[in-house]
Amino acid sequence: MSQPDPSRPAVHHLVPTPAGRTHVVEQGSGPLVLLVHGFPEFWYSWRHQLPALAAAGFRAAAIDVRGYGRSSKPAGIEAYRMLDLVADSAAVVAALGERTAVIVGHDWGANIAANAALLRPDVFTALGMLSVPYAPRGGPRPTEAFARIGGDEEFYVRYFQEPGRAEAEIEPDVRAWLAGFYAGLSADTMSPPDAPSLYFVPPGGRLSDRFPQGRAPGWLTEADLETYAGEFERTGLTGALNRYRAIDRDWADLAAWDGDPIRQPSLFIGGAVDASTAWMADAIAAFPDTLPGLVSSHLLDDCGHWVQQERAADVNRLLLDWLRALPLPAPGCPAPGWLGPAA
């Protein structure tokens, strides 16, 4: 393994993928670790992990998922199916000159990473998930399931389904909306447990009606907020929201993998006060069956949804402990070329 140079700055470049192009930010040399962000973020959510992984002897590469940042933004909901996002991830690995990679994702990125490991085990040799645990495909059509919860109120995923509806709420003041959303899901600024849930929209209301006001989470500096807001003011939110709008298509596309486990070495890190880990407690409990290669699972006390930003040092330590124990191949092998998703 070549010696890493932690002082070397991150490099930005574009690589060809089925999306058209994917923006990659990479730092370091060594075994490739592909980092996949969630909603509403972009590569920048991994800013604390890139230098830490590089200093530890890994080649860390954080992407902008299609629809975000400097990556391509195909038109139409069909372009945001999980199969396409998995194909993009595999193509990035090949474009970076590697045959295999470890894949680590947060939020929607955790879903993308899990499905990449499931569908392309030839490429993705290990899986890390942050905030959102793996739950195999199954059950009723997702939008039908979401329509049944909340009573008179509307679950946020259902609220996001209609094209243009959430955009009309968010885009007039992207900065304020993002600030409220980030605060609402952060441990130090989220509303108390007995307050109305911000994940549900009352009749005639908006998602932001229940955001905490005037409180910034400790992990989010003014410069960080300006970076996030500036990017989404430039790109809009439609590409990001189209991921939610493709969930029924995923349910149909992934029928052949219904209930399938992921067998590669895996890691899960969640926040103990994150609604995602509470809602998906059954999925975490099922890890012995759904993730037979699980190495470790961690719930961080006093941590919300944005784990790698709220608790950067802890996440870096857990990631590195896990990565160092993996049997990783030597980097630099020529890639055979992207062959598309397994089917």
Coordinates of C-alpha atoms in Angstrom, one line a residue:
M1 CA 0.0 0.0 0.0
S2 CA 1.4 3.4 -0.9
Q3 CA 1.9 5.8 1.9
P4 CA -1.0 8.3 2.2
D5 CA -0.4 12.0 2.3
P6 CA -3.0 13.5 4.7
S7 CA -2.0 17.0 3.7
R8 CA -2.9 16.4 0.1
P9 CA -6.2 18.2 -0.6
A10 CA -9.3 16.5 -1.9
V11 CA -9.6 16.3 -5.7
H12 CA -12.9 17.0 -7.5
H13 CA -13.6 15.5 -10.9
L14 CA -16.3 14.1 -13.1
V15 CA -16.5 10.5 -14.3
P16 CA -18.8 8.9 -16.9
T17 CA -21.7 6.9 -15.5
P18 CA -25.1 5.8 -16.7
A19 CA -26.5 9.0 -15.2
G20 CA -24.3 10.9 -17.7
R21 CA -21.6 12.2 -15.3
T22 CA -21.0 11.7 -11.6
H23 CA -19.1 14.2 -9.5
V24 CA -16.6 12.6 -7.3
V25 CA -14.5 14.1 -4.5
E26 CA -11.6 11.9 -3.4
Q27 CA -8.7 12.0 -1.0
G28 CA -6.0 9.6 -0.2
S29 CA -4.6 6.4 -1.7
G30 CA -5.2 2.8 -0.8
P31 CA -8.3 0.5 -0.9
L32 CA -11.3 2.4 -2.3
V33 CA -14.1 3.4 0.1
L34 CA -17.1 4.9 -1.8
L35 CA -19.2 7.3 0.3
V36 CA -22.8 7.9 -0.7
H37 CA -24.8 10.8 0.9
G38 CA -28.5 11.0 1.7
F39 CA -31.3 13.7 1.6
P40 CA -30.9 16.6 1.5
E41 CA -27.1 16.7 1.3
F42 CA -24.4 16.1 -1.3
W43 CA -20.7 15.0 -1.1
Y44 CA -20.1 17.7 1.5
S45 CA -21.8 15.6 4.2
W46 CA -18.6 13.4 4.2
R47 CA -16.2 16.4 4.8
H48 CA -15.1 15.0 8.1
Q49 CA -14.6 11.4 6.9
L50 CA -12.6 12.2 3.7
P51 CA -9.4 13.4 5.4
A52 CA -9.7 10.8 8.3
L53 CA -9.9 7.9 5.8
A54 CA -7.1 9.3 3.7
A55 CA -4.8 9.7 6.7
A56 CA -5.5 6.1 7.7
G57 CA -4.4 4.7 4.3
F58 CA -7.7 4.6 2.3
R59 CA -8.8 6.1 -0.9
A60 CA -12.0 7.9 0.1
A61 CA -14.3 8.9 -2.7
A62 CA -17.6 10.8 -2.0
I63 CA -20.0 11.2 -4.8
D64 CA -22.9 13.5 -5.6
V65 CA -25.8 11.1 -6.3
R66 CA -27.6 11.7 -9.6
G67 CA -29.9 14.6 -9.2
Y68 CA -27.6 16.4 -6.8
G69 CA -24.7 18.8 -6.9
R70 CA -22.5 18.6 -10.0
S71 CA -23.7 15.2 -11.1
S72 CA -26.2 14.8 -14.0
K73 CA -29.8 15.4 -13.3
P74 CA -31.8 13.2 -15.7
A75 CA -35.4 14.2 -16.4
G76 CA -38.3 12.1 -15.2
I77 CA -38.9 10.0 -12.1
E78 CA -38.0 6.8 -13.9
A79 CA -34.4 7.9 -14.0
Y80 CA -34.1 7.8 -10.2
R81 CA -34.9 4.1 -9.7
M82 CA -32.6 2.1 -7.4
L83 CA -31.3 0.0 -10.2
D84 CA -30.0 3.2 -11.9
L85 CA -28.3 4.4 -8.6
V86 CA -26.6 1.0 -8.1
A87 CA -25.4 1.2 -11.8
D88 CA -24.0 4.7 -11.1
S89 CA -22.1 3.4 -8.1
A90 CA -20.6 0.5 -9.9
A91 CA -19.6 2.7 -12.8
V92 CA -17.8 5.1 -10.4
V93 CA -15.7 2.2 -9.1
A94 CA -14.7 1.2 -12.7
A95 CA -14.1 4.8 -13.7
L96 CA -11.7 5.2 -10.8
G97 CA -9.7 2.2 -12.1
E98 CA -10.7 -0.3 -9.4
R99 CA -12.4 -3.6 -9.6
T100 CA -13.9 -3.5 -6.1
A101 CA -14.7 -1.1 -3.3
V102 CA -16.2 -0.9 0.2
I103 CA -19.4 1.1 0.0
V104 CA -20.7 3.3 2.9
G105 CA -23.9 5.3 2.8
H106 CA -26.0 7.5 5.0
D107 CA -29.8 7.9 4.9
W108 CA -30.9 7.3 1.3
G109 CA -27.3 6.6 0.7
A110 CA -27.5 3.7 3.1
N111 CA -30.3 2.2 1.0
I112 CA -28.3 2.8 -2.2
A113 CA -25.2 1.2 -0.6
A114 CA -27.2 -1.8 0.7
N115 CA -28.8 -2.4 -2.7
A116 CA -25.4 -2.0 -4.4
A117 CA -24.0 -4.7 -2.1
L118 CA -27.0 -6.9 -2.7
L119 CA -27.0 -6.6 -6.5
R120 CA -23.3 -6.2 -7.2
P121 CA -21.4 -8.4 -4.7
D122 CA -18.7 -8.8 -7.3
V123 CA -17.9 -5.0 -7.0
F124 CA -18.9 -4.1 -3.4
T125 CA -17.0 -6.3 -1.0
A126 CA -18.2 -4.7 2.3
L127 CA -21.1 -2.5 3.4
G128 CA -21.4 0.3 5.9
M129 CA -24.8 1.9 6.7
L130 CA -25.4 5.0 8.7
S131 CA -28.8 6.0 10.2
V132 CA -31.0 3.7 8.0
P133 CA -30.6 -0.1 8.5
Y134 CA -31.0 -2.7 5.8
A135 CA -34.5 -4.0 5.4
P136 CA -35.0 -6.5 2.6
R137 CA -37.6 -5.8 -0.1
G138 CA -41.0 -7.2 0.9
G139 CA -44.5 -6.3 2.1
P140 CA -47.0 -4.1 0.3
R141 CA -46.3 -1.5 -2.3
P142 CA -44.6 1.3 -0.4
T143 CA -46.9 4.2 -1.2
E144 CA -49.9 2.0 -0.1
A145 CA -48.2 1.3 3.2
F146 CA -47.4 5.0 3.8
A147 CA -50.9 6.0 3.0
R148 CA -52.2 3.9 5.9
I149 CA -50.1 5.7 8.6
G150 CA -50.7 9.1 10.2
G151 CA -54.5 9.1 10.3
D152 CA -55.7 12.5 9.1
E153 CA -52.1 13.7 8.8
E154 CA -49.8 12.8 5.9
F155 CA -46.5 11.0 6.3
Y156 CA -43.6 13.0 4.8
V157 CA -42.7 10.4 2.2
R158 CA -46.3 10.5 0.9
Y159 CA -46.2 14.3 1.0
F160 CA -43.1 14.2 -1.3
Q161 CA -44.8 12.0 -4.0
E162 CA -46.5 14.7 -6.0
P163 CA -44.1 16.4 -8.4
G164 CA -43.7 20.1 -7.6
R165 CA -45.6 20.1 -4.3
A166 CA -42.6 19.9 -1.9
E167 CA -40.5 22.1 -4.3
A168 CA -43.2 24.8 -3.9
E169 CA -42.6 24.7 -0.2
I170 CA -38.8 24.5 -0.2
E171 CA -37.5 26.5 -3.1
P172 CA -38.8 30.0 -2.2
D173 CA -36.4 30.0 0.8
V174 CA -34.1 27.0 0.5
R175 CA -31.8 28.2 3.3
A176 CA -34.5 28.5 5.9
W177 CA -36.0 25.2 5.0
L178 CA -32.8 23.3 5.2
A179 CA -31.9 25.0 8.5
G180 CA -35.2 23.9 10.0
F181 CA -35.0 20.3 8.5
Y182 CA -31.4 19.8 9.8
A183 CA -32.3 21.2 13.2
G184 CA -35.5 19.1 13.4
L185 CA -33.5 15.9 13.0
S186 CA -30.5 16.8 15.2
A187 CA -30.2 15.6 18.8
D188 CA -29.5 18.9 20.3
T189 CA -32.2 20.9 18.6
M190 CA -35.1 18.5 17.8
S191 CA -38.5 19.1 19.3
P192 CA -39.3 17.2 22.6
P193 CA -40.8 13.7 22.2
D194 CA -44.3 14.9 23.2
A195 CA -44.4 17.6 20.4
P196 CA -46.3 16.9 17.2
S197 CA -44.0 15.0 14.8
L198 CA -42.4 16.9 12.0
Y199 CA -42.5 13.7 9.9
F200 CA -46.3 14.2 9.5
V201 CA -48.1 17.1 7.7
P202 CA -51.4 18.3 9.0
P203 CA -54.3 18.8 6.5
G204 CA -53.6 22.0 4.5
G205 CA -50.2 22.4 6.2
R206 CA -46.6 22.2 5.2
L207 CA -43.8 20.0 6.4
S208 CA -41.9 23.0 7.7
D209 CA -44.7 24.1 10.0
R210 CA -43.3 21.9 12.7
F211 CA -39.6 22.6 12.2
P212 CA -37.9 24.0 15.4
Q213 CA -37.4 27.8 15.0
G214 CA -34.3 29.8 15.8
R215 CA -32.1 27.0 16.9
A216 CA -29.0 25.8 15.0
P217 CA -27.5 22.3 15.8
G218 CA -24.0 22.3 17.1
W219 CA -22.6 20.5 14.1
L220 CA -23.9 23.0 11.6
T221 CA -21.8 26.1 11.3
E222 CA -23.0 29.2 9.3
A223 CA -20.5 28.3 6.7
D224 CA -21.8 24.7 6.4
L225 CA -25.4 26.0 6.1
E226 CA -24.3 28.5 3.4
T227 CA -22.6 25.7 1.5
Y228 CA -25.7 23.4 1.6
A229 CA -28.1 26.3 0.8
G230 CA -25.9 27.6 -2.1
E231 CA -25.8 24.2 -3.7
F232 CA -29.6 23.5 -3.5
E233 CA -30.4 27.1 -4.6
R234 CA -28.4 26.4 -7.7
T235 CA -29.7 22.9 -8.4
G236 CA -33.2 22.9 -7.0
L237 CA -34.7 19.9 -5.2
T238 CA -36.5 18.0 -7.9
G239 CA -33.7 15.5 -8.6
A240 CA -33.4 14.8 -4.8
L241 CA -37.1 14.4 -4.3
N242 CA -37.5 12.1 -7.3
R243 CA -35.7 9.4 -5.3
Y244 CA -38.8 9.3 -3.0
R245 CA -41.0 9.3 -6.1
A246 CA -39.4 6.2 -7.5
I247 CA -40.0 3.9 -4.5
D248 CA -42.9 2.0 -6.1
R249 CA -40.8 1.4 -9.1
D250 CA -38.0 0.0 -6.9
W251 CA -40.6 -2.4 -5.3
A252 CA -41.4 -3.8 -8.7
D253 CA -37.8 -3.8 -10.0
L254 CA -36.4 -5.7 -6.9
A255 CA -39.0 -8.4 -6.7
A256 CA -36.4 -11.0 -7.6
W257 CA -34.5 -10.2 -4.5
D258 CA -37.5 -10.3 -2.1
G259 CA -36.3 -11.1 1.4
D260 CA -32.7 -11.7 0.4
P261 CA -29.9 -11.1 2.9
I262 CA -26.6 -9.3 2.3
R263 CA -23.7 -11.5 3.1
Q264 CA -20.7 -9.2 2.9
P265 CA -19.0 -7.9 6.0
S266 CA -21.2 -5.1 7.2
L267 CA -21.4 -2.2 9.8
F268 CA -24.3 -0.2 11.1
I269 CA -24.1 3.1 13.0
G270 CA -27.3 5.0 14.0
G271 CA -28.3 7.7 16.4
A272 CA -30.1 6.6 19.5
V273 CA -32.6 9.5 19.3
D274 CA -33.1 9.3 15.5
A275 CA -36.6 8.4 14.4
S276 CA -35.2 6.2 11.7
T277 CA -33.7 3.8 14.2
A278 CA -36.9 3.8 16.3
W279 CA -39.2 3.2 13.3
M280 CA -36.8 0.5 12.0
A281 CA -36.1 -1.2 15.3
D282 CA -37.4 -4.5 13.9
A283 CA -35.0 -4.2 11.0
I284 CA -32.1 -3.8 13.4
A285 CA -33.3 -6.7 15.5
A286 CA -33.4 -8.8 12.3
F287 CA -29.7 -8.3 11.4
P288 CA -28.7 -11.8 12.4
D289 CA -30.9 -13.0 9.5
T290 CA -30.7 -10.1 7.0
L291 CA -27.0 -9.3 7.5
P292 CA -25.3 -12.6 8.3
G293 CA -21.9 -10.9 7.7
L294 CA -22.5 -8.1 10.3
V295 CA -19.4 -7.2 12.1
S296 CA -20.8 -4.6 14.5
S297 CA -23.9 -2.4 15.1
H298 CA -23.8 0.8 17.1
L299 CA -26.4 3.3 18.4
L300 CA -24.7 6.5 19.5
D301 CA -26.2 8.1 22.6
D302 CA -27.6 11.6 22.3
C303 CA -27.2 11.5 18.5
G304 CA -29.8 12.2 15.9
H305 CA -30.0 11.6 12.2
W306 CA -26.9 13.3 10.8
V307 CA -24.5 10.9 12.5
Q308 CA -21.3 11.5 10.5
Q309 CA -21.7 15.2 11.1
E310 CA -23.1 15.2 14.6
R311 CA -20.6 12.7 15.9
A312 CA -17.8 12.9 13.4
A313 CA -15.0 11.6 15.7
D314 CA -17.0 8.6 16.9
V315 CA -18.1 7.7 13.4
N316 CA -14.6 8.0 12.1
R317 CA -13.3 5.7 14.8
L318 CA -15.9 3.1 14.2
L319 CA -15.5 3.2 10.5
L320 CA -11.7 2.8 10.7
D321 CA -11.9 0.0 13.3
W322 CA -14.2 -1.8 10.9
L323 CA -12.2 -1.1 7.7
R324 CA -8.9 -2.1 9.2
A325 CA -10.3 -5.5 10.1
L326 CA -11.6 -6.2 6.6
P327 CA -9.6 -8.4 4.1
L328 CA -9.3 -5.7 1.4
P329 CA -7.5 -6.2 -1.9
A330 CA -4.6 -4.2 -3.0
P331 CA -5.6 -1.0 -4.8
G332 CA -4.8 -0.2 -8.4
C333 CA -6.0 -3.3 -10.3
P334 CA -7.3 -2.4 -13.7
A335 CA -11.1 -2.4 -13.8
P336 CA -12.8 -4.8 -16.2
G337 CA -15.4 -2.2 -17.2
W338 CA -18.9 -1.6 -16.0
L339 CA -21.2 -4.5 -16.9
G340 CA -24.5 -3.1 -15.5
P341 CA -26.5 -4.4 -12.6
A342 CA -26.9 -8.1 -12.0
A343 CA -30.3 -9.3 -13.0

